[in-house]
Amino acid sequence: MAEPGTRFVLKRLNWYEHYDGGMVREGGEVSLSSFATFEEAEAERGKREEEIRKTINPFDCGKAVHYWSHLDEPRLRDWLMDHGIDPPSAGKNGKTNWAEWWKKTGKKLSSDKQLLVWEALDKVRFFVVREEPVRKVGYAVLGINWEYNDEFYDANSEGGHLVKVYRSRARAEEECAALNAEARDDWGFVDEFAEEYADEMEDDESEYDMAMFDMRDRLRRKRGLTSNQKLKKGEGLYNSIARVPFYEVIEVELEGIE
Amino acid sequence: MSRKATSKKSTKTTAKKKTTTKTKSAPKPKSKTVYTVQREISSEFPTHTEPERIFMDKSAAQRFADERNKELRAVTNPFRDNWPDYMIKGGTKALVAVFKKLKLTPPTKKKDEYEVDWEGWWDRNYFNMTDAQRDAIWNALNKYNFYKVTTTTLE
């Protein structure tokens, strides 16, 4: 049971898909849900960890052994052999393609042995449980940075410009709506280009193939999606500035603030 | 009374009412300066990571920034998507000097490489370095975008 005034919070660690295709972890974490007991929180963590493992090659989570395990490569090999798992052999260049080995062999291992591999890869964890004091929540208005890449506008995959924090969600939403309306006035010129592109569209092209604003990477990162998890068709793509979010409201914890 | 006159009177009254309303409008919510912890992200425009927590107390925010930086050092390759000129005053020359002081052999540019592969060096040598050597390299990166305490306004 949590100490009085505390709770067990399930958090998602900050992994994202790097442009080279692998997964990369940065600092930071996102609160998902909280529980009165550690056991409940840990059960949910285990469930989520198990789910995500079905979609992830752990050896794609960093380019070298130190991203995966506290064991160096010789010790990792020994550990696996001690547990009845044959590790991959090194190639002619002396390097081992662990990701390829997992892709080919990992699924053939029994579920117990798969679990053992994950146990050795103790740095590849996606969720964590922390006991934390119960905190109030505030609402931050954040400006999203859209950058032109010579073809369309792409939203930065994370962060932005922090405008202000509100105690009330309604106030934050109100301010966010006003800022979005202002931004849409400023960005009106983009719609003219979009209309020109729409005229050039071939019959077999979806309207989303020509979207002028693309925030799919941002949405994927926000939701902690892996490369195998997809967004809905057209989600995060905008043809007209009327719906483009230039500002958004995010929840933030308040510490020492009544 | 003519219709025009009535209209004028009505307008005046509305104007007066508007003034009265403005005077009696709810007081603007009080705003205060608070602290958060963010990390600058390389981007065309000034961009920072999303704030996770807002602090009343600056020293509490600093403790949180220290925690985040400790975590960042544990999970990140400092040279990923980064170059010495953006991480340390004095650029490559200064970084090489740090390596030599730590008795580490810095990477050199190979024939088939466009530039020195610092990121690959870190990955290849991670387990060959002591915790103190890794810490010393991180400590030397005085231009690195670590988590810092920033201020914002809370309403």
mmCIF file of C-alpha atoms in Angstrom:
data_model
loop_
_atom_site.group_PDB
_atom_site.id
_atom_site.type_symbol
_atom_site.label_atom_id
_atom_site.label_comp_id
_atom_site.label_asym_id
_atom_site.label_seq_id
_atom_site.Cartn_x
_atom_site.Cartn_y
_atom_site.Cartn_z
ATOM 1 C CA MET A 1 0.000 0.000 0.000
ATOM 2 C CA ALA A 2 1.236 3.484 -0.770
ATOM 3 C CA GLU A 3 2.300 5.771 2.081
ATOM 4 C CA PRO A 4 -0.378 8.360 2.968
ATOM 5 C CA GLY A 5 -0.423 11.052 0.299
ATOM 6 C CA THR A 6 1.485 8.959 -2.227
ATOM 7 C CA ARG A 7 0.491 6.681 -5.100
ATOM 8 C CA PHE A 8 2.188 4.199 -7.424
ATOM 9 C CA VAL A 9 2.437 5.762 -10.841
ATOM 10 C CA LEU A 10 2.930 3.753 -14.008
ATOM 11 C CA LYS A 11 5.145 5.725 -16.381
ATOM 12 C CA ARG A 12 6.181 5.249 -19.965
ATOM 13 C CA LEU A 13 9.881 5.819 -20.603
ATOM 14 C CA ASN A 14 10.822 8.120 -23.447
ATOM 15 C CA TRP A 15 11.622 5.762 -26.322
ATOM 16 C CA TYR A 16 11.080 6.852 -29.891
ATOM 17 C CA GLU A 17 11.773 5.624 -33.365
ATOM 18 C CA HIS A 18 14.966 7.185 -34.722
ATOM 19 C CA TYR A 19 15.132 8.108 -38.410
ATOM 20 C CA ASP A 20 17.618 5.261 -38.929
ATOM 21 C CA GLY A 21 14.812 2.830 -37.994
ATOM 22 C CA GLY A 22 16.022 1.812 -34.527
ATOM 23 C CA MET A 23 14.521 2.768 -31.189
ATOM 24 C CA VAL A 24 16.272 5.383 -29.085
ATOM 25 C CA ARG A 25 15.706 6.364 -25.468
ATOM 26 C CA GLU A 26 15.904 9.918 -24.220
ATOM 27 C CA GLY A 27 15.450 11.307 -20.736
ATOM 28 C CA GLY A 28 11.952 11.893 -19.405
ATOM 29 C CA GLU A 29 8.835 9.871 -18.779
ATOM 30 C CA VAL A 30 5.083 10.156 -19.205
ATOM 31 C CA SER A 31 2.599 9.299 -16.422
ATOM 32 C CA LEU A 32 -0.029 6.839 -17.639
ATOM 33 C CA SER A 33 -2.051 5.800 -14.604
ATOM 34 C CA SER A 34 -1.751 5.537 -10.852
ATOM 35 C CA PHE A 35 -2.566 2.779 -8.351
ATOM 36 C CA ALA A 36 -3.038 2.461 -4.613
ATOM 37 C CA THR A 37 -0.755 -0.561 -4.347
ATOM 38 C CA PHE A 38 2.578 -1.469 -5.875
ATOM 39 C CA GLU A 39 1.250 -4.905 -6.837
ATOM 40 C CA GLU A 40 -1.526 -3.424 -8.986
ATOM 41 C CA ALA A 41 0.851 -0.988 -10.661
ATOM 42 C CA GLU A 42 3.459 -3.697 -11.231
ATOM 43 C CA ALA A 43 0.844 -6.035 -12.740
ATOM 44 C CA GLU A 44 -0.160 -3.337 -15.224
ATOM 45 C CA ARG A 45 3.497 -2.590 -15.977
ATOM 46 C CA GLY A 46 4.134 -6.268 -16.682
ATOM 47 C CA LYS A 47 1.104 -6.462 -18.956
ATOM 48 C CA ARG A 48 2.162 -3.438 -20.976
ATOM 49 C CA GLU A 49 5.780 -4.557 -21.143
ATOM 50 C CA GLU A 50 4.643 -7.950 -22.455
ATOM 51 C CA GLU A 51 2.445 -6.284 -25.084
ATOM 52 C CA ILE A 52 5.159 -4.005 -26.408
ATOM 53 C CA ARG A 53 7.709 -6.832 -26.541
ATOM 54 C CA LYS A 54 5.572 -8.469 -29.228
ATOM 55 C CA THR A 55 6.254 -5.491 -31.495
ATOM 56 C CA ILE A 56 9.903 -4.792 -30.661
ATOM 57 C CA ASN A 57 13.221 -6.325 -31.559
ATOM 58 C CA PRO A 58 15.183 -5.549 -28.366
ATOM 59 C CA PHE A 59 18.450 -5.507 -30.281
ATOM 60 C CA ASP A 60 17.113 -2.610 -32.379
ATOM 61 C CA CYS A 61 16.927 -0.526 -29.204
ATOM 62 C CA GLY A 62 20.387 0.993 -29.556
ATOM 63 C CA LYS A 63 23.341 0.253 -31.772
ATOM 64 C CA ALA A 64 25.526 -1.515 -29.208
ATOM 65 C CA VAL A 65 25.365 -3.866 -26.238
ATOM 66 C CA HIS A 66 25.643 -1.104 -23.634
ATOM 67 C CA TYR A 67 22.204 0.211 -24.648
ATOM 68 C CA TRP A 68 20.643 -3.187 -23.939
ATOM 69 C CA SER A 69 22.393 -4.611 -20.923
ATOM 70 C CA HIS A 70 24.680 -3.854 -18.032
ATOM 71 C CA LEU A 71 26.645 -6.907 -19.240
ATOM 72 C CA ASP A 72 29.312 -6.392 -21.873
ATOM 73 C CA GLU A 73 29.217 -8.601 -24.960
ATOM 74 C CA PRO A 74 31.376 -11.525 -23.682
ATOM 75 C CA ARG A 75 29.411 -11.617 -20.416
ATOM 76 C CA LEU A 76 26.102 -11.419 -22.278
ATOM 77 C CA ARG A 77 27.151 -14.415 -24.380
ATOM 78 C CA ASP A 78 28.182 -16.334 -21.246
ATOM 79 C CA TRP A 79 24.937 -15.449 -19.503
ATOM 80 C CA LEU A 80 22.866 -16.711 -22.428
ATOM 81 C CA MET A 81 24.874 -19.943 -22.691
ATOM 82 C CA ASP A 82 24.559 -20.502 -18.938
ATOM 83 C CA HIS A 83 20.796 -20.342 -19.467
ATOM 84 C CA GLY A 84 20.777 -22.785 -22.396
ATOM 85 C CA ILE A 85 20.566 -20.219 -25.196
ATOM 86 C CA ASP A 86 23.053 -20.302 -28.058
ATOM 87 C CA PRO A 87 24.120 -16.752 -28.832
ATOM 88 C CA PRO A 88 24.822 -15.729 -32.430
ATOM 89 C CA SER A 89 28.302 -16.082 -33.860
ATOM 90 C CA ALA A 90 30.308 -13.064 -34.860
ATOM 91 C CA GLY A 91 30.642 -12.345 -38.597
ATOM 92 C CA LYS A 92 33.896 -12.194 -40.527
ATOM 93 C CA ASN A 93 34.368 -8.578 -39.486
ATOM 94 C CA GLY A 94 34.185 -9.640 -35.838
ATOM 95 C CA LYS A 95 30.805 -7.957 -35.363
ATOM 96 C CA THR A 96 27.671 -9.779 -34.294
ATOM 97 C CA ASN A 97 24.328 -8.958 -35.859
ATOM 98 C CA TRP A 98 22.199 -9.470 -32.764
ATOM 99 C CA ALA A 99 19.104 -7.864 -34.289
ATOM 100 C CA GLU A 100 19.186 -10.270 -37.211
ATOM 101 C CA TRP A 101 19.695 -13.211 -34.818
ATOM 102 C CA TRP A 102 16.608 -12.224 -32.823
ATOM 103 C CA LYS A 103 14.583 -11.757 -35.993
ATOM 104 C CA LYS A 104 15.490 -15.243 -37.218
ATOM 105 C CA THR A 105 15.923 -17.172 -33.986
ATOM 106 C CA GLY A 106 14.135 -15.257 -31.265
ATOM 107 C CA LYS A 107 10.663 -16.444 -32.203
ATOM 108 C CA LYS A 108 11.858 -20.049 -32.318
ATOM 109 C CA LEU A 109 12.959 -19.882 -28.686
ATOM 110 C CA SER A 110 10.494 -21.123 -26.105
ATOM 111 C CA SER A 111 8.607 -18.366 -24.293
ATOM 112 C CA ASP A 112 10.670 -19.099 -21.150
ATOM 113 C CA LYS A 113 13.893 -18.608 -23.051
ATOM 114 C CA GLN A 114 12.586 -15.466 -24.726
ATOM 115 C CA LEU A 115 11.868 -14.149 -21.244
ATOM 116 C CA LEU A 116 15.421 -14.990 -20.196
ATOM 117 C CA VAL A 117 16.837 -12.991 -23.106
ATOM 118 C CA TRP A 118 14.711 -10.021 -22.049
ATOM 119 C CA GLU A 119 15.922 -10.505 -18.484
ATOM 120 C CA ALA A 120 19.548 -10.197 -19.634
ATOM 121 C CA LEU A 121 18.638 -7.102 -21.652
ATOM 122 C CA ASP A 122 17.823 -5.205 -18.482
ATOM 123 C CA LYS A 123 18.235 -1.759 -20.034
ATOM 124 C CA VAL A 124 15.471 -2.338 -22.567
ATOM 125 C CA ARG A 125 12.481 -1.479 -20.462
ATOM 126 C CA PHE A 126 9.591 0.687 -21.625
ATOM 127 C CA PHE A 127 7.612 1.235 -18.440
ATOM 128 C CA VAL A 128 8.460 1.887 -14.826
ATOM 129 C CA VAL A 129 6.511 2.170 -11.557
ATOM 130 C CA ARG A 130 7.367 5.029 -9.210
ATOM 131 C CA GLU A 131 5.929 5.849 -5.819
ATOM 132 C CA GLU A 132 5.206 9.562 -5.882
ATOM 133 C CA PRO A 133 3.308 12.094 -3.820
ATOM 134 C CA VAL A 134 -0.135 12.954 -5.108
ATOM 135 C CA ARG A 135 0.289 16.163 -7.085
ATOM 136 C CA LYS A 136 -2.138 18.629 -8.552
ATOM 137 C CA VAL A 137 -2.198 18.974 -12.306
ATOM 138 C CA GLY A 138 -1.856 22.122 -14.400
ATOM 139 C CA TYR A 139 -2.323 22.745 -18.086
ATOM 140 C CA ALA A 140 0.460 24.172 -20.226
ATOM 141 C CA VAL A 141 -0.082 25.851 -23.567
ATOM 142 C CA LEU A 142 2.679 24.796 -25.906
ATOM 143 C CA GLY A 143 3.459 26.240 -29.342
ATOM 144 C CA ILE A 144 4.277 23.560 -31.906
ATOM 145 C CA ASN A 145 7.157 24.263 -34.256
ATOM 146 C CA TRP A 146 6.369 23.560 -37.882
ATOM 147 C CA GLU A 147 9.352 23.418 -40.192
ATOM 148 C CA TYR A 148 9.257 23.501 -44.002
ATOM 149 C CA ASN A 149 11.215 20.654 -45.592
ATOM 150 C CA ASP A 150 10.954 21.876 -49.189
ATOM 151 C CA GLU A 151 7.827 19.798 -49.717
ATOM 152 C CA PHE A 152 5.532 20.281 -46.747
ATOM 153 C CA TYR A 153 5.453 21.521 -43.164
ATOM 154 C CA ASP A 154 6.581 18.987 -40.612
ATOM 155 C CA ALA A 155 5.855 19.335 -36.879
ATOM 156 C CA ASN A 156 8.839 18.862 -34.580
ATOM 157 C CA SER A 157 8.476 15.372 -33.182
ATOM 158 C CA GLU A 158 8.649 16.623 -29.615
ATOM 159 C CA GLY A 159 8.462 19.725 -27.469
ATOM 160 C CA GLY A 160 7.858 23.254 -28.614
ATOM 161 C CA HIS A 161 7.595 26.698 -27.136
ATOM 162 C CA LEU A 162 6.072 26.894 -23.658
ATOM 163 C CA VAL A 163 3.680 29.847 -23.570
ATOM 164 C CA LYS A 164 2.060 29.714 -20.133
ATOM 165 C CA VAL A 165 0.695 27.321 -17.532
ATOM 166 C CA TYR A 166 -2.867 27.452 -16.180
ATOM 167 C CA ARG A 167 -4.497 25.894 -13.148
ATOM 168 C CA SER A 168 -7.729 25.579 -15.087
ATOM 169 C CA ARG A 169 -8.026 23.435 -18.215
ATOM 170 C CA ALA A 170 -10.823 25.678 -19.484
ATOM 171 C CA ARG A 171 -8.574 28.772 -19.316
ATOM 172 C CA ALA A 172 -5.759 26.915 -21.044
ATOM 173 C CA GLU A 173 -8.089 25.691 -23.808
ATOM 174 C CA GLU A 174 -9.499 29.202 -24.232
ATOM 175 C CA GLU A 175 -6.016 30.717 -24.576
ATOM 176 C CA CYS A 176 -4.933 27.894 -26.877
ATOM 177 C CA ALA A 177 -7.952 28.477 -29.159
ATOM 178 C CA ALA A 178 -7.209 32.209 -29.326
ATOM 179 C CA LEU A 179 -3.561 31.580 -30.200
ATOM 180 C CA ASN A 180 -4.541 29.010 -32.827
ATOM 181 C CA ALA A 181 -6.962 31.471 -34.428
ATOM 182 C CA GLU A 182 -4.231 34.113 -34.536
ATOM 183 C CA ALA A 183 -1.713 31.663 -35.996
ATOM 184 C CA ARG A 184 -4.171 30.520 -38.673
ATOM 185 C CA ASP A 185 -4.524 34.136 -39.803
ATOM 186 C CA ASP A 186 -0.753 34.400 -40.080
ATOM 187 C CA TRP A 187 -0.450 31.103 -41.955
ATOM 188 C CA GLY A 188 -3.316 31.811 -44.396
ATOM 189 C CA PHE A 189 -0.907 31.906 -47.341
ATOM 190 C CA VAL A 190 -0.359 28.141 -47.083
ATOM 191 C CA ASP A 191 -3.944 27.392 -48.090
ATOM 192 C CA GLU A 192 -3.352 29.084 -51.424
ATOM 193 C CA PHE A 193 -0.492 26.681 -52.146
ATOM 194 C CA ALA A 194 -2.606 23.756 -50.982
ATOM 195 C CA GLU A 195 -5.323 24.676 -53.485
ATOM 196 C CA GLU A 196 -2.760 24.733 -56.287
ATOM 197 C CA TYR A 197 -1.495 21.293 -55.264
ATOM 198 C CA ALA A 198 -5.040 19.956 -55.071
ATOM 199 C CA ASP A 199 -5.574 20.955 -58.701
ATOM 200 C CA GLU A 200 -2.489 18.971 -59.681
ATOM 201 C CA MET A 201 -3.609 15.813 -57.897
ATOM 202 C CA GLU A 202 -3.940 12.676 -59.969
ATOM 203 C CA ASP A 203 -7.185 10.713 -59.693
ATOM 204 C CA ASP A 204 -5.557 7.842 -57.807
ATOM 205 C CA GLU A 205 -3.929 10.105 -55.235
ATOM 206 C CA SER A 206 -5.464 10.429 -51.820
ATOM 207 C CA GLU A 207 -5.950 13.953 -50.547
ATOM 208 C CA TYR A 208 -3.531 13.001 -47.778
ATOM 209 C CA ASP A 209 -0.765 12.271 -50.259
ATOM 210 C CA MET A 210 -0.646 16.026 -50.786
ATOM 211 C CA ALA A 211 -1.050 17.157 -47.178
ATOM 212 C CA MET A 212 0.735 20.416 -46.474
ATOM 213 C CA PHE A 213 1.068 19.756 -42.748
ATOM 214 C CA ASP A 214 2.341 16.502 -41.320
ATOM 215 C CA MET A 215 2.503 15.787 -37.590
ATOM 216 C CA ARG A 216 2.540 11.984 -37.737
ATOM 217 C CA ASP A 217 5.997 11.681 -36.166
ATOM 218 C CA ARG A 218 4.870 13.898 -33.317
ATOM 219 C CA LEU A 219 1.719 11.840 -32.712
ATOM 220 C CA ARG A 220 3.660 8.585 -32.851
ATOM 221 C CA ARG A 221 6.166 9.857 -30.310
ATOM 222 C CA LYS A 222 3.484 11.277 -28.034
ATOM 223 C CA ARG A 223 1.730 7.914 -27.952
ATOM 224 C CA GLY A 224 4.927 5.920 -27.655
ATOM 225 C CA LEU A 225 4.189 3.940 -30.806
ATOM 226 C CA THR A 226 6.727 1.518 -32.218
ATOM 227 C CA SER A 227 7.487 1.051 -35.906
ATOM 228 C CA ASN A 228 4.894 -1.722 -36.214
ATOM 229 C CA GLN A 229 2.097 0.301 -34.662
ATOM 230 C CA LYS A 230 0.224 2.488 -37.100
ATOM 231 C CA LEU A 231 -1.835 5.660 -36.900
ATOM 232 C CA LYS A 232 -5.289 5.770 -38.423
ATOM 233 C CA LYS A 233 -5.403 6.661 -42.112
ATOM 234 C CA GLY A 234 -4.965 10.379 -42.575
ATOM 235 C CA GLU A 235 -4.336 11.008 -38.889
ATOM 236 C CA GLY A 236 -1.873 13.837 -38.296
ATOM 237 C CA LEU A 237 -2.128 15.069 -41.883
ATOM 238 C CA TYR A 238 -3.769 18.375 -42.758
ATOM 239 C CA ASN A 239 -4.566 19.938 -46.104
ATOM 240 C CA SER A 240 -5.971 23.150 -44.776
ATOM 241 C CA ILE A 241 -4.741 25.342 -41.951
ATOM 242 C CA ALA A 242 -8.277 25.419 -40.513
ATOM 243 C CA ARG A 243 -7.571 22.270 -38.476
ATOM 244 C CA VAL A 244 -3.799 22.482 -38.034
ATOM 245 C CA PRO A 245 -2.830 22.700 -34.355
ATOM 246 C CA PHE A 246 -0.251 25.444 -33.947
ATOM 247 C CA TYR A 247 -0.711 25.339 -30.188
ATOM 248 C CA GLU A 248 -1.781 22.529 -27.902
ATOM 249 C CA VAL A 249 -2.640 21.995 -24.245
ATOM 250 C CA ILE A 250 -0.666 19.434 -22.261
ATOM 251 C CA GLU A 251 -1.040 18.282 -18.669
ATOM 252 C CA VAL A 252 1.810 19.036 -16.271
ATOM 253 C CA GLU A 253 2.285 18.069 -12.635
ATOM 254 C CA LEU A 254 2.413 20.910 -10.127
ATOM 255 C CA GLU A 255 4.842 20.558 -7.240
ATOM 256 C CA GLY A 256 4.600 22.822 -4.204
ATOM 257 C CA ILE A 257 1.784 24.783 -5.821
ATOM 258 C CA GLU A 258 -1.633 24.955 -4.169
ATOM 259 C CA MET B 1 -39.359 61.611 -29.984
ATOM 260 C CA SER B 2 -38.045 60.793 -33.439
ATOM 261 C CA ARG B 3 -36.848 57.331 -34.300
ATOM 262 C CA LYS B 4 -33.386 58.753 -34.962
ATOM 263 C CA ALA B 5 -33.186 60.321 -31.552
ATOM 264 C CA THR B 6 -34.297 57.107 -29.868
ATOM 265 C CA SER B 7 -31.651 55.254 -31.727
ATOM 266 C CA LYS B 8 -28.984 57.721 -30.634
ATOM 267 C CA LYS B 9 -30.099 57.513 -27.042
ATOM 268 C CA SER B 10 -30.065 53.757 -27.245
ATOM 269 C CA THR B 11 -26.531 53.761 -28.624
ATOM 270 C CA LYS B 12 -25.333 56.038 -25.870
ATOM 271 C CA THR B 13 -26.904 53.823 -23.241
ATOM 272 C CA THR B 14 -25.242 50.769 -24.727
ATOM 273 C CA ALA B 15 -21.920 52.551 -24.733
ATOM 274 C CA LYS B 16 -22.399 53.524 -21.120
ATOM 275 C CA LYS B 17 -23.407 49.989 -20.248
ATOM 276 C CA LYS B 18 -20.302 48.675 -21.985
ATOM 277 C CA THR B 19 -18.131 50.997 -19.916
ATOM 278 C CA THR B 20 -19.887 49.880 -16.747
ATOM 279 C CA THR B 21 -19.443 46.232 -17.673
ATOM 280 C CA LYS B 22 -15.739 46.783 -18.300
ATOM 281 C CA THR B 23 -15.299 48.414 -14.888
ATOM 282 C CA LYS B 24 -17.098 45.562 -13.161
ATOM 283 C CA SER B 25 -15.387 42.757 -15.104
ATOM 284 C CA ALA B 26 -13.789 39.991 -13.076
ATOM 285 C CA PRO B 27 -10.293 40.786 -11.861
ATOM 286 C CA LYS B 28 -7.549 39.334 -14.011
ATOM 287 C CA PRO B 29 -6.350 36.078 -12.467
ATOM 288 C CA LYS B 30 -3.109 36.497 -10.588
ATOM 289 C CA SER B 31 -0.044 35.215 -12.365
ATOM 290 C CA LYS B 32 3.159 34.105 -10.730
ATOM 291 C CA THR B 33 6.578 33.099 -11.913
ATOM 292 C CA VAL B 34 7.211 29.377 -11.529
ATOM 293 C CA TYR B 35 9.973 27.022 -12.609
ATOM 294 C CA THR B 36 10.156 24.053 -14.890
ATOM 295 C CA VAL B 37 12.813 21.779 -16.341
ATOM 296 C CA GLN B 38 13.422 21.540 -20.053
ATOM 297 C CA ARG B 39 16.092 20.619 -22.529
ATOM 298 C CA GLU B 40 16.780 22.548 -25.721
ATOM 299 C CA ILE B 41 16.197 20.561 -28.899
ATOM 300 C CA SER B 42 18.123 21.416 -32.041
ATOM 301 C CA SER B 43 15.590 22.921 -34.394
ATOM 302 C CA GLU B 44 15.094 25.765 -36.841
ATOM 303 C CA PHE B 45 13.204 27.681 -34.148
ATOM 304 C CA PRO B 46 13.795 27.760 -30.384
ATOM 305 C CA THR B 47 12.364 24.455 -29.170
ATOM 306 C CA HIS B 48 12.465 22.758 -25.793
ATOM 307 C CA THR B 49 11.258 19.431 -24.498
ATOM 308 C CA GLU B 50 7.777 19.386 -23.000
ATOM 309 C CA PRO B 51 7.680 20.378 -19.346
ATOM 310 C CA GLU B 52 6.812 17.405 -17.131
ATOM 311 C CA ARG B 53 6.447 19.248 -13.859
ATOM 312 C CA ILE B 54 6.046 22.840 -12.690
ATOM 313 C CA PHE B 55 7.750 23.911 -9.458
ATOM 314 C CA MET B 56 7.107 26.722 -7.031
ATOM 315 C CA ASP B 57 10.611 26.335 -5.675
ATOM 316 C CA LYS B 58 13.640 26.844 -7.905
ATOM 317 C CA SER B 59 15.866 24.481 -5.917
ATOM 318 C CA ALA B 60 13.283 21.673 -6.235
ATOM 319 C CA ALA B 61 13.314 22.284 -9.988
ATOM 320 C CA GLN B 62 17.112 22.102 -9.998
ATOM 321 C CA ARG B 63 17.005 18.759 -8.162
ATOM 322 C CA PHE B 64 14.618 17.454 -10.815
ATOM 323 C CA ALA B 65 16.929 18.725 -13.589
ATOM 324 C CA ASP B 66 19.851 16.924 -11.908
ATOM 325 C CA GLU B 67 17.822 13.674 -11.849
ATOM 326 C CA ARG B 68 16.928 14.013 -15.513
ATOM 327 C CA ASN B 69 20.556 14.723 -16.468
ATOM 328 C CA LYS B 70 21.745 11.677 -14.533
ATOM 329 C CA GLU B 71 19.223 9.571 -16.448
ATOM 330 C CA LEU B 72 20.207 11.199 -19.751
ATOM 331 C CA ARG B 73 23.857 10.303 -19.159
ATOM 332 C CA ALA B 74 22.907 6.724 -18.356
ATOM 333 C CA VAL B 75 20.883 6.080 -21.499
ATOM 334 C CA THR B 76 22.371 8.382 -24.127
ATOM 335 C CA ASN B 77 25.417 8.463 -26.346
ATOM 336 C CA PRO B 78 26.558 12.099 -26.051
ATOM 337 C CA PHE B 79 27.775 12.056 -29.648
ATOM 338 C CA ARG B 80 24.539 10.815 -31.205
ATOM 339 C CA ASP B 81 23.417 13.275 -33.885
ATOM 340 C CA ASN B 82 25.914 15.727 -32.428
ATOM 341 C CA TRP B 83 29.343 17.167 -33.190
ATOM 342 C CA PRO B 84 32.116 18.451 -30.914
ATOM 343 C CA ASP B 85 31.686 22.086 -31.984
ATOM 344 C CA TYR B 86 28.132 22.021 -30.609
ATOM 345 C CA MET B 87 29.068 20.247 -27.398
ATOM 346 C CA ILE B 88 32.261 21.779 -26.089
ATOM 347 C CA LYS B 89 33.877 25.201 -26.211
ATOM 348 C CA GLY B 90 36.973 24.819 -28.362
ATOM 349 C CA GLY B 91 35.375 22.027 -30.437
ATOM 350 C CA THR B 92 37.346 18.984 -31.539
ATOM 351 C CA LYS B 93 40.678 20.332 -30.254
ATOM 352 C CA ALA B 94 39.288 20.752 -26.746
ATOM 353 C CA LEU B 95 37.601 17.335 -26.818
ATOM 354 C CA VAL B 96 40.799 15.608 -27.939
ATOM 355 C CA ALA B 97 42.622 17.317 -25.052
ATOM 356 C CA VAL B 98 40.016 15.961 -22.608
ATOM 357 C CA PHE B 99 40.468 12.448 -24.006
ATOM 358 C CA LYS B 100 44.248 12.657 -23.702
ATOM 359 C CA LYS B 101 43.998 13.900 -20.137
ATOM 360 C CA LEU B 102 41.824 10.862 -19.362
ATOM 361 C CA LYS B 103 44.370 8.597 -21.079
ATOM 362 C CA LEU B 104 41.831 7.641 -23.739
ATOM 363 C CA THR B 105 42.736 7.392 -27.420
ATOM 364 C CA PRO B 106 40.397 9.662 -29.360
ATOM 365 C CA PRO B 107 38.993 8.461 -32.677
ATOM 366 C CA THR B 108 40.566 9.667 -35.910
ATOM 367 C CA LYS B 109 39.006 10.116 -39.317
ATOM 368 C CA LYS B 110 39.268 7.006 -41.430
ATOM 369 C CA LYS B 111 39.757 7.074 -45.198
ATOM 370 C CA ASP B 112 36.193 6.079 -46.033
ATOM 371 C CA GLU B 113 34.623 8.366 -43.447
ATOM 372 C CA TYR B 114 33.307 11.865 -44.058
ATOM 373 C CA GLU B 115 34.134 12.879 -40.516
ATOM 374 C CA VAL B 116 35.417 11.446 -37.246
ATOM 375 C CA ASP B 117 32.996 8.859 -35.881
ATOM 376 C CA TRP B 118 32.721 9.980 -32.256
ATOM 377 C CA GLU B 119 29.373 8.228 -31.797
ATOM 378 C CA GLY B 120 30.806 4.896 -32.943
ATOM 379 C CA TRP B 121 33.838 5.395 -30.718
ATOM 380 C CA TRP B 122 31.598 5.814 -27.653
ATOM 381 C CA ASP B 123 29.672 2.636 -28.507
ATOM 382 C CA ARG B 124 32.817 0.598 -29.128
ATOM 383 C CA ASN B 125 34.565 1.807 -25.986
ATOM 384 C CA TYR B 126 31.705 2.130 -23.509
ATOM 385 C CA PHE B 127 32.695 -0.923 -21.490
ATOM 386 C CA ASN B 128 36.411 -0.116 -21.761
ATOM 387 C CA MET B 129 35.904 3.170 -19.922
ATOM 388 C CA THR B 130 35.531 3.510 -16.194
ATOM 389 C CA ASP B 131 32.498 5.290 -14.750
ATOM 390 C CA ALA B 132 34.858 8.140 -13.825
ATOM 391 C CA GLN B 133 36.118 8.492 -17.399
ATOM 392 C CA ARG B 134 32.588 8.533 -18.795
ATOM 393 C CA ASP B 135 31.569 11.110 -16.200
ATOM 394 C CA ALA B 136 34.610 13.245 -17.010
ATOM 395 C CA ILE B 137 33.699 13.296 -20.701
ATOM 396 C CA TRP B 138 30.110 14.266 -19.908
ATOM 397 C CA ASN B 139 31.335 16.947 -17.480
ATOM 398 C CA ALA B 140 33.577 18.422 -20.160
ATOM 399 C CA LEU B 141 30.672 18.912 -22.582
ATOM 400 C CA ASN B 142 29.980 22.472 -21.508
ATOM 401 C CA LYS B 143 27.856 23.308 -24.569
ATOM 402 C CA TYR B 144 25.740 20.137 -24.444
ATOM 403 C CA ASN B 145 21.995 20.609 -24.205
ATOM 404 C CA PHE B 146 21.407 19.296 -20.715
ATOM 405 C CA TYR B 147 18.146 19.754 -18.802
ATOM 406 C CA LYS B 148 18.013 23.224 -17.302
ATOM 407 C CA VAL B 149 15.675 25.128 -15.042
ATOM 408 C CA THR B 150 13.539 27.578 -17.001
ATOM 409 C CA THR B 151 10.910 30.033 -15.834
ATOM 410 C CA THR B 152 7.332 30.364 -16.955
ATOM 411 C CA THR B 153 4.120 31.987 -15.780
ATOM 412 C CA LEU B 154 1.351 30.221 -13.900
ATOM 413 C CA GLU B 155 -2.144 31.665 -13.949
#
